[in-house]
Short mmCIF file of C-alpha atoms in Angstrom, two decimals:
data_model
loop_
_atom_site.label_atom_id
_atom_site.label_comp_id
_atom_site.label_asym_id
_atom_site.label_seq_id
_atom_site.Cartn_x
_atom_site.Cartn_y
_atom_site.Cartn_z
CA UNK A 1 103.32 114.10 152.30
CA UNK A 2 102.58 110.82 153.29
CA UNK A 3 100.37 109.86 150.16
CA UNK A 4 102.82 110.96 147.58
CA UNK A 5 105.86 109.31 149.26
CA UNK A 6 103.54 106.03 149.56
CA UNK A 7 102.59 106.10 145.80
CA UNK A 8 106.23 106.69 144.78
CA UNK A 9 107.19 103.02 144.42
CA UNK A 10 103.93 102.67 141.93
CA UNK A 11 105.88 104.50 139.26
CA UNK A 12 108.93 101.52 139.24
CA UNK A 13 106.47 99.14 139.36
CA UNK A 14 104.13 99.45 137.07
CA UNK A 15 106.43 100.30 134.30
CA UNK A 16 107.67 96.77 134.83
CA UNK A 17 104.22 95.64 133.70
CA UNK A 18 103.57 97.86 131.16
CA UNK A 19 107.16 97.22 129.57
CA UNK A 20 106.47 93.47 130.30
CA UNK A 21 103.23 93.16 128.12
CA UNK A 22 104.59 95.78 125.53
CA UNK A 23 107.60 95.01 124.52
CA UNK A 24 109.30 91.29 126.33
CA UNK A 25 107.76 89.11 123.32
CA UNK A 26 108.65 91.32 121.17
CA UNK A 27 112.09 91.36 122.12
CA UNK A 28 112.85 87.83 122.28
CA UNK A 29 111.07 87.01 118.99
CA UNK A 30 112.67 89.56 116.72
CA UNK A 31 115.77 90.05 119.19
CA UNK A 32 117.16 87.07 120.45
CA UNK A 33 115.09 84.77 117.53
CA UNK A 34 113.23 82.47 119.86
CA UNK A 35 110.09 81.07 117.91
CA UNK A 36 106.61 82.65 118.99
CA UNK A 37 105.21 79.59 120.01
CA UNK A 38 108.14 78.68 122.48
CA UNK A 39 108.21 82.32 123.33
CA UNK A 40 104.39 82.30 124.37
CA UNK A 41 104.41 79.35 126.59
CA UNK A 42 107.28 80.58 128.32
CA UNK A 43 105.59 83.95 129.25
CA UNK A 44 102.18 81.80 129.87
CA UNK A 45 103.69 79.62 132.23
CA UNK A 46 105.32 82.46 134.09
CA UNK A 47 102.00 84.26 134.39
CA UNK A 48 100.46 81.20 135.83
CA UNK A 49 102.88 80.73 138.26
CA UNK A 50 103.17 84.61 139.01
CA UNK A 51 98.78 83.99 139.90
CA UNK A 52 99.75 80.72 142.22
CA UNK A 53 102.06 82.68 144.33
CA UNK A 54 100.33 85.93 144.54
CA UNK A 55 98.43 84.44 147.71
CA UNK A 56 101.29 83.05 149.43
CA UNK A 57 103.36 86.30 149.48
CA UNK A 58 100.67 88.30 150.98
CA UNK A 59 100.07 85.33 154.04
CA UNK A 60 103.80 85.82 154.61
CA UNK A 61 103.81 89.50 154.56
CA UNK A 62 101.22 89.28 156.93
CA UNK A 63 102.97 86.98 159.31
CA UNK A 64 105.52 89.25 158.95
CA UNK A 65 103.45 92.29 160.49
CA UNK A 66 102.24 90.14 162.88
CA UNK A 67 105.31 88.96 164.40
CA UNK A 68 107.47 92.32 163.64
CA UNK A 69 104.97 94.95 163.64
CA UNK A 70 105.55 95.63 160.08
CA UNK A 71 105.72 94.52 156.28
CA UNK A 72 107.78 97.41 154.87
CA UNK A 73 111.11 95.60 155.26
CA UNK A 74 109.66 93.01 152.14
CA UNK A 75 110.51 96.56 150.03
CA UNK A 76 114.25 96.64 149.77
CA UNK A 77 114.41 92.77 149.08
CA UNK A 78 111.80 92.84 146.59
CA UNK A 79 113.44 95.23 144.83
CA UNK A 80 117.13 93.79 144.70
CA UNK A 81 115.37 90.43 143.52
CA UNK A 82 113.40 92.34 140.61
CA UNK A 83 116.39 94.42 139.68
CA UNK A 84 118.59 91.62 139.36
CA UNK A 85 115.73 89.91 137.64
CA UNK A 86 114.89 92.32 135.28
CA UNK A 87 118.58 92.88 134.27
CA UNK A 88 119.03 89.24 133.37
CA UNK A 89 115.89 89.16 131.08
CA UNK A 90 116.73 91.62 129.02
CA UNK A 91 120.10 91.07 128.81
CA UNK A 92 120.73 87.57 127.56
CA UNK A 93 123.77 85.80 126.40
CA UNK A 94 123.90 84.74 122.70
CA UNK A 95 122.35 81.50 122.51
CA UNK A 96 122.22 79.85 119.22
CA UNK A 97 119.51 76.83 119.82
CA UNK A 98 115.31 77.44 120.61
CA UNK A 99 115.58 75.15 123.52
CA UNK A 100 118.67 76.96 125.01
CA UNK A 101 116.53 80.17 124.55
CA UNK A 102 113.40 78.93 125.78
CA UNK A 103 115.27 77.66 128.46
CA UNK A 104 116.43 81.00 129.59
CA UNK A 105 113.30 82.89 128.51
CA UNK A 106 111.16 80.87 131.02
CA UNK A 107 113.94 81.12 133.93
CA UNK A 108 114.40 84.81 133.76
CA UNK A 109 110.25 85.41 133.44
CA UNK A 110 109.82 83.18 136.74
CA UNK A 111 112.18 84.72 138.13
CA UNK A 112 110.68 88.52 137.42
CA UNK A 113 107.18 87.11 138.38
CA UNK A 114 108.36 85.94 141.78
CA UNK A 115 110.46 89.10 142.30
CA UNK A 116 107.21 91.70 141.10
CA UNK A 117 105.12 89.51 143.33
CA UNK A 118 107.43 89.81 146.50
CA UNK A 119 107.47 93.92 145.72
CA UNK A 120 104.24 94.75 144.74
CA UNK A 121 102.10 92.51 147.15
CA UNK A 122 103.43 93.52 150.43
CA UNK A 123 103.50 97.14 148.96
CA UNK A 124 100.20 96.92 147.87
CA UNK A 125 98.72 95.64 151.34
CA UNK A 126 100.87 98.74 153.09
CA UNK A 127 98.07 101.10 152.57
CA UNK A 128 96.05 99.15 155.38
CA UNK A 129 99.15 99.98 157.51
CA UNK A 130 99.80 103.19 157.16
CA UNK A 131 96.21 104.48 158.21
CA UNK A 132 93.21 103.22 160.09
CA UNK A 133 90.83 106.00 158.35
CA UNK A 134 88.83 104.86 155.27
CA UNK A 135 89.10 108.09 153.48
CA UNK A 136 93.03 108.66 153.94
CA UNK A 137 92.97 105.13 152.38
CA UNK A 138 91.09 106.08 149.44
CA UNK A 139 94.22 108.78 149.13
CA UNK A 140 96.66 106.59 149.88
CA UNK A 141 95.47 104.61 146.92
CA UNK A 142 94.91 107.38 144.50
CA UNK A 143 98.33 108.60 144.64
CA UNK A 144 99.17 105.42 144.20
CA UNK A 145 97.59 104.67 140.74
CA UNK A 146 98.44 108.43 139.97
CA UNK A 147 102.31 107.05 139.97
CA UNK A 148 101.30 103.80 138.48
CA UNK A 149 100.15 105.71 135.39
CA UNK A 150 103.20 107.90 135.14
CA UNK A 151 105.18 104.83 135.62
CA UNK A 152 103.01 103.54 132.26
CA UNK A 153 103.91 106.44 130.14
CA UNK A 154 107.38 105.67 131.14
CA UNK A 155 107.19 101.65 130.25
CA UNK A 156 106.15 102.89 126.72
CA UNK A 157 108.79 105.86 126.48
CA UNK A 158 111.52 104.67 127.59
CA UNK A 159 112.15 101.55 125.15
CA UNK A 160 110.93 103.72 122.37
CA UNK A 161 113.55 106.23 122.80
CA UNK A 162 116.59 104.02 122.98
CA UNK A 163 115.28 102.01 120.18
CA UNK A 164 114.37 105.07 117.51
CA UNK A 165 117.69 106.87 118.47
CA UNK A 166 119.29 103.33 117.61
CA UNK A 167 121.23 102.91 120.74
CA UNK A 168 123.87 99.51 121.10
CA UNK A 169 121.24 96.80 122.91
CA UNK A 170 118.11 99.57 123.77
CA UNK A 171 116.33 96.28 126.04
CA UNK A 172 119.50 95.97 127.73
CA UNK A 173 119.61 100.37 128.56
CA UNK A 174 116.01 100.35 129.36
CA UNK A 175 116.64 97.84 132.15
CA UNK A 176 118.62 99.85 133.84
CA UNK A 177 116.43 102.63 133.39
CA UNK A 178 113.69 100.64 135.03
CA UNK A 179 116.04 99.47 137.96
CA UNK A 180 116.77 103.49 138.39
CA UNK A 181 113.06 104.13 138.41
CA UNK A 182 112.62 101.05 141.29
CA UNK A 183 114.97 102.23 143.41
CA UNK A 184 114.16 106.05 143.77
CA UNK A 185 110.38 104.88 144.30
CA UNK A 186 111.10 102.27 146.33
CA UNK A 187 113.21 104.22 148.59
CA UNK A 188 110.89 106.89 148.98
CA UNK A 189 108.13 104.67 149.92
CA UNK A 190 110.08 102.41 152.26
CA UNK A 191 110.92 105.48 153.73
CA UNK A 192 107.50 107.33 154.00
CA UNK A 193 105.80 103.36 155.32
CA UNK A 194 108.79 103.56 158.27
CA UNK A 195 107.78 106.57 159.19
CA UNK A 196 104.12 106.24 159.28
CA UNK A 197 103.75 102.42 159.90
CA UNK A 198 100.91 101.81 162.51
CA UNK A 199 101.99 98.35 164.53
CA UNK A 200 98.86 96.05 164.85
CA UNK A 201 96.56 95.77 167.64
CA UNK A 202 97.93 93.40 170.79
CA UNK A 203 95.40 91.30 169.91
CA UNK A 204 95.63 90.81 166.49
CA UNK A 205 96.18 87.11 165.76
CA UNK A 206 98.19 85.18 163.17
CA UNK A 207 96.31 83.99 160.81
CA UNK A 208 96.69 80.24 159.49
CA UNK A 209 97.57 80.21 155.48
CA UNK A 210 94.01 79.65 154.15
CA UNK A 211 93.08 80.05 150.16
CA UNK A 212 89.40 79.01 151.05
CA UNK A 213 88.88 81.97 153.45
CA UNK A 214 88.74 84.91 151.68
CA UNK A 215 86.54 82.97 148.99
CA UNK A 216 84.35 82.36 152.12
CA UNK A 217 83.91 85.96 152.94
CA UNK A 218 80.67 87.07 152.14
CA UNK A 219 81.46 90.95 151.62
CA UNK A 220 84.68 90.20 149.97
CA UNK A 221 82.96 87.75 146.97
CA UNK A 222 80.75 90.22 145.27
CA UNK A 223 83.45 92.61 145.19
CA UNK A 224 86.02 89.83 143.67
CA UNK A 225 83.32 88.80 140.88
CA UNK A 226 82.87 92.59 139.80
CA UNK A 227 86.48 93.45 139.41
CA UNK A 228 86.92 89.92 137.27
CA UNK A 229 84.56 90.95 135.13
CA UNK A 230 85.41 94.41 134.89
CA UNK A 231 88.99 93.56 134.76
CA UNK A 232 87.90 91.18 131.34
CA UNK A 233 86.51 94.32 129.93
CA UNK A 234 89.42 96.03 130.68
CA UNK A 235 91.51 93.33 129.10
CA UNK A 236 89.17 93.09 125.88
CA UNK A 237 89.37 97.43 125.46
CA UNK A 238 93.31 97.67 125.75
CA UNK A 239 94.16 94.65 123.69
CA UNK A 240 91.79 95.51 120.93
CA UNK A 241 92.12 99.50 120.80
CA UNK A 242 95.05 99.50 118.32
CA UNK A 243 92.65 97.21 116.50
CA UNK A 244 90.16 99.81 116.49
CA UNK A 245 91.61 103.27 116.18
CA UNK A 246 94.30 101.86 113.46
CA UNK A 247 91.27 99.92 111.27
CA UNK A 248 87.85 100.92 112.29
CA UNK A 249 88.72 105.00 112.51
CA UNK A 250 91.87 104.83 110.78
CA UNK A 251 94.11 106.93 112.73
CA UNK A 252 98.14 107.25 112.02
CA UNK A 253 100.22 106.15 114.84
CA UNK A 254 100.85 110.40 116.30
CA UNK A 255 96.62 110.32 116.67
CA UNK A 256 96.68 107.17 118.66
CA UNK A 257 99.83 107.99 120.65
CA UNK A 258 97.54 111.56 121.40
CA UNK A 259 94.36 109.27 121.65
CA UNK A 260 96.48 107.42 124.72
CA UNK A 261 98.59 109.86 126.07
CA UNK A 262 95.32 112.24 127.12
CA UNK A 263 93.47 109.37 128.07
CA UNK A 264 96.25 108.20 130.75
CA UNK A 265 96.31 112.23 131.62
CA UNK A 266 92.12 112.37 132.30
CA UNK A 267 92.86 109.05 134.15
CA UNK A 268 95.39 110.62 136.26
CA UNK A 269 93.65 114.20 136.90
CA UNK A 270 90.05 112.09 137.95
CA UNK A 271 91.45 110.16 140.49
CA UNK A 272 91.42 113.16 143.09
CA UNK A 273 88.16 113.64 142.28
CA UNK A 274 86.28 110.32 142.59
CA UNK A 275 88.59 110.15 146.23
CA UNK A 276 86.96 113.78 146.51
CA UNK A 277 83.66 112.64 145.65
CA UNK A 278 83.30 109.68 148.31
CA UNK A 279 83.19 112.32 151.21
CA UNK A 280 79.44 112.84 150.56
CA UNK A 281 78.64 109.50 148.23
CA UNK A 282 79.19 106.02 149.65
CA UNK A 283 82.27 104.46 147.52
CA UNK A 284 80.25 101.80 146.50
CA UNK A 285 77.24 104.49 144.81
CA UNK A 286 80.29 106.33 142.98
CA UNK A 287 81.67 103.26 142.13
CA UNK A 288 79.08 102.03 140.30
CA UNK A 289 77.86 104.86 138.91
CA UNK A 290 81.32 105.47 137.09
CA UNK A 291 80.92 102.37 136.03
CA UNK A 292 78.04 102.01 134.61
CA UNK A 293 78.12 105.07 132.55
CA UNK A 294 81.45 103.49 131.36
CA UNK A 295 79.30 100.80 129.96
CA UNK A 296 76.72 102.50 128.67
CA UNK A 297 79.17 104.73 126.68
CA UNK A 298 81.41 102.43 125.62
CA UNK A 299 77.76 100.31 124.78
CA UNK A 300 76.01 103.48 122.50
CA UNK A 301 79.11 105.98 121.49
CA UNK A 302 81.80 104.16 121.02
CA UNK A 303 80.50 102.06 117.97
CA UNK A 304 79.30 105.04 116.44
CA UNK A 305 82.79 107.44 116.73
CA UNK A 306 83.31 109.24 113.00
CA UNK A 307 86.49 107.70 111.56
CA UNK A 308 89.04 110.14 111.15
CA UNK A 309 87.91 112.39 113.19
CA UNK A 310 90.15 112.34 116.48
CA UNK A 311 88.08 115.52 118.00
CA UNK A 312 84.91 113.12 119.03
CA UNK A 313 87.58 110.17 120.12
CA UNK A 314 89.65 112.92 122.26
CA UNK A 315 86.10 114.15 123.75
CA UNK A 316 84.87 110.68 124.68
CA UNK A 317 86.84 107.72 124.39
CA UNK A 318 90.13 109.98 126.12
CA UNK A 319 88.27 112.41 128.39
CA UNK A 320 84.84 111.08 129.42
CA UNK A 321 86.25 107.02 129.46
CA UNK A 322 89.90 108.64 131.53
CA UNK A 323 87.39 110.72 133.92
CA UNK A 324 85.34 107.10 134.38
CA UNK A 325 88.24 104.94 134.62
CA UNK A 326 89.61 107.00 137.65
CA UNK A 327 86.45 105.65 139.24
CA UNK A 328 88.61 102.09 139.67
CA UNK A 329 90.41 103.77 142.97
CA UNK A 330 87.25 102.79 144.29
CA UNK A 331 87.86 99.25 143.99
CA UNK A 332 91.06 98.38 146.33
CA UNK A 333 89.66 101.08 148.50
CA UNK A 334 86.60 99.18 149.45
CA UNK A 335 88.83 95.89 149.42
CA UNK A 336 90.67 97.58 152.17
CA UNK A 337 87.54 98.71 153.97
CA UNK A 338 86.23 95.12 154.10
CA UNK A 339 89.32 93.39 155.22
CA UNK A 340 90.33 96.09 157.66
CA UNK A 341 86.32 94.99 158.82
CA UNK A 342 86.85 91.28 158.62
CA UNK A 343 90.07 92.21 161.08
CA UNK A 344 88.04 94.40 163.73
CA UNK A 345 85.55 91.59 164.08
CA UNK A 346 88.24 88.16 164.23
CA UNK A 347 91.54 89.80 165.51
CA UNK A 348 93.53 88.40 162.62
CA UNK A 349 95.29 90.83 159.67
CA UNK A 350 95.22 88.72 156.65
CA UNK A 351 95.38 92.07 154.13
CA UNK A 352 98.31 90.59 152.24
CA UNK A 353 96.67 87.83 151.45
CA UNK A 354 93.57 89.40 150.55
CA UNK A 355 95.43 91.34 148.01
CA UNK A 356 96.83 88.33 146.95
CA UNK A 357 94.07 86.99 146.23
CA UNK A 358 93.12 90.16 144.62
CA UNK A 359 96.17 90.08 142.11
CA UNK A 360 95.78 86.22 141.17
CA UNK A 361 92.47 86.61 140.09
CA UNK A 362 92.99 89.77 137.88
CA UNK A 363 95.59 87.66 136.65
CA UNK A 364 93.13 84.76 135.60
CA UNK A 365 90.82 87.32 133.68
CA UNK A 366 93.38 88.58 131.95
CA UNK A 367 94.83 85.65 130.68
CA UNK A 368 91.09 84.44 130.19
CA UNK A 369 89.92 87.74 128.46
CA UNK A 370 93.39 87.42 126.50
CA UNK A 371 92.85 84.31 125.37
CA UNK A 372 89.14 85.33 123.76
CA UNK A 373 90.54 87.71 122.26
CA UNK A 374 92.47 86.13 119.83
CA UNK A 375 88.90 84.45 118.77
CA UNK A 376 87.43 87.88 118.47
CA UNK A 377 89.67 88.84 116.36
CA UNK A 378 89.63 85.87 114.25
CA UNK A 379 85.74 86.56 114.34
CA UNK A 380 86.41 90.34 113.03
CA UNK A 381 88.55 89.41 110.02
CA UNK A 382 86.42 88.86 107.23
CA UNK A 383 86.50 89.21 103.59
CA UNK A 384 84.06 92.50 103.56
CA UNK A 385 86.06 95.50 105.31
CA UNK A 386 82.50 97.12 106.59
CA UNK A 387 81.31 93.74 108.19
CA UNK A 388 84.99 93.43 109.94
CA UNK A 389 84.62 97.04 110.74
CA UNK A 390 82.03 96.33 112.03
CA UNK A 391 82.63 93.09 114.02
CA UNK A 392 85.71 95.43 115.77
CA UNK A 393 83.53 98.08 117.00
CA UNK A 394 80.67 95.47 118.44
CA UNK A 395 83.64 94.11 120.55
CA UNK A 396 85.24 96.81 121.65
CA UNK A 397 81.80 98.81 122.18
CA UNK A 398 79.06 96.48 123.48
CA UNK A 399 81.05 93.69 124.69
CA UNK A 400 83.03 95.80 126.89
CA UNK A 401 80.17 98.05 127.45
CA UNK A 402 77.66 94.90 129.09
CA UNK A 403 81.23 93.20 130.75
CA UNK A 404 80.73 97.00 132.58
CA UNK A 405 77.16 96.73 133.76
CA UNK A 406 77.20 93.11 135.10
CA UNK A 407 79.81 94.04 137.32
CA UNK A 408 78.03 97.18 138.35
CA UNK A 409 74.90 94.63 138.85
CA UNK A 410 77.18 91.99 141.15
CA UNK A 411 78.31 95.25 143.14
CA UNK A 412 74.42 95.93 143.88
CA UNK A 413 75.00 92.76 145.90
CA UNK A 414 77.21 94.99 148.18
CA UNK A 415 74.14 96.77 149.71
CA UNK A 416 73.50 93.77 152.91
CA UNK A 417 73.02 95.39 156.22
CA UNK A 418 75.66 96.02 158.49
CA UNK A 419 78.18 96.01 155.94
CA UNK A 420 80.69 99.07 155.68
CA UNK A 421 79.91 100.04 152.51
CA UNK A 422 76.42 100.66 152.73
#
């Protein structure tokens, strides 16, 4: 099946993130010693760079297509560079001063950001290669997050086994565990995009390497404000949910791991369904209506969840917010539709960069929403437990919540005439 051989590499891919954010600071603050500061402006300076160069893989890759007819040979490459990457960042040698280790810290993390960036943007922009039908691409797409959330579950399991069975260096066994999970997913999908790779249209042009142009396209912008402010939301709800289920309802560490665990399983299950769903809705309706309800539940339940009571939290925060989240296939899938629309009309496949593009800006409101979110937390820890309490749930309900229904209000923008996702 051509969707579930496409998605495969997903799995490999996004456990590298997942593990990345989880567990790398960790590691080389408690592990190797390095001091948190150092530590943190190592892995912010990586980031940064990993935004910058987010735009320039996907011109190359498509150059690339242009000239060969294809962007699936970036696979095999991208993954030898991340493997080898990966292995030397979690496997340092001893180094006994913070500059020696800072030193390697920051080499090793711009070296994974360059690698991830040369795998998972030309991946990423395959989908527009594989089919020329809107819908398939909305498949294409799903399976792909489907894998990308398995591939989660496995950037928090993995570590966690090797180190609570107490293994000899557990960073240094999970990264070859991840390498074995990139290379069975990216084989399979390199495989599957050989098979089913669609050359371009004779008269598709090469495109000149231009940051300005996609910022110039006037379907594309609306689209790109929504998803950074959605993606901020995002940000602000992972990054303060321990906060919230550990403090403000006071669950052990089995009812959040259950809290998480069914969410990511709702998440998976919906995302058939929203692709489902767009056969008789516009993707842009759906879209927003899964997103707004997001924000209005997030806005009026979430606050008001009982503590210690995990059936309510399983009922709305895991199953109603999963189902909603799935809604986000959506996003890349109109993406797709306007830049395979931007192509039809000037001649000229620029989908890697697009998705460039895409990636360095969710990369800015991350860091941006991360970033705030140290001052919200600040802001929540008070003297008086019920006005922190408090505090927590206001950001991690409303803020989130309106984040949610501006973007849903910049998609309304998405309505011009003529456009394809009317």
């Amino acid at each position: 099946m051509k969707g579930a051989g496409y998605g495969f590499a997903e799995l490999g891919i996004n456990c590298v993130e997942i593990f990345i954010r989880l567990h790398l600071l960790v590691f080389y603050t408690e592990h190797v010693g390095l001091n948190s500061t150092l530590a943190g402006l190592a892995l912010g300076l990586a980031i940064f760079w990993d935004a910058i160069i987010d735009p320039i893989v996907g011109h190359y890759s498509d150059r690339l297509r242009t000239r060969r007819g294809e962007r699936y040979s970036l696979l095999p490459w991208g993954f030898l560079f991340l493997s080898f990457s990966i292995l030397g960042l979690l496997n340092p040698p001893f180094l006994k001063s913070s500059w020696s280790q800072f030193s390697y810290l920051l080499f090793f993390s711009l070296l994974v950001n360059t690698a991830y960036t040369t795998l998972s943007v030309p991946y990423s922009a395959l989908v527009g290669d594989l089919s020329s039908e809107e819908h398939e691409r909305s498949r294409l797409i799903g399976w792909r997050l489907a894998y990308g959330n398995i591939g989660a579950i496995c950037g928090i399991a993995i570590p966690s086994y090797f180190l609570i069975v107490k293994e000899y260096k557990p960073y240094g066994l999970t990264a070859w565990a991840i390498v074995g999970l990139l290379a069975v997913g990216t084989f399979i999908s390199w495989l599957t995009a050989r098979k089913y790779n669609r050359p371009p249209d004779q008269n598709t042009q090469q495109g000149i390497f231009s940051l300005s142009m996609p910022f110039r396209n006037k379907q594309f912008m609306p689209l790109l404000a929504a998803y950074f402010i959605a993606n901020m939301g995002l940000t602000f709800n992972s990054s303060l949910a321990l906060y919230f289920y550990r403090l403000r309802l006071k669950f052990d560490e089995k009812q959040i791991s259950l809290v998480l665990l069914t969410f990511l399983i709702i998440f998976t299950l919906s995302i058939p369904l929203w692709v489902y769903l767009v056969r008789f809705v516009s993707k842009k309706k759906a879209l927003m209506a899964g997103v707004f309800i997001l924000g209005l539940t997030a806005t009026f339940i979430y606050p008001f969840l009982p503590p210690k009571d995990l059936v309510w939290t399983l009922l709305f925060a895991s199953g109603l917010g999963g189902a909603l989240v799935g809604s986000a296939v959506l996003l890349e899938s109109l993406l797709t539709d306007i830049v395979k629309d931007e192509e039809a009309r000037t001649g000229k496949d620029e989908l890697g960069l697009y998705f460039g593009v895409w990636k360095m800006i969710g990369k800015i409101s991350r860091g941006l929403a991360l970033a705030v979110t140290g001052q919200i937390l600040a802001w929540a820890r008070v003297d008086n437990p019920a006005s922190s309490y408090f505090r927590l749930s206001l950001a991690f309900g409303p803020l989130v919540g309106c984040l949610f229904i501006g973007a849903v209000l910049i998609l309304w923008k998405l309505s011009n005439a003529g456009s394809p996702l009317k």
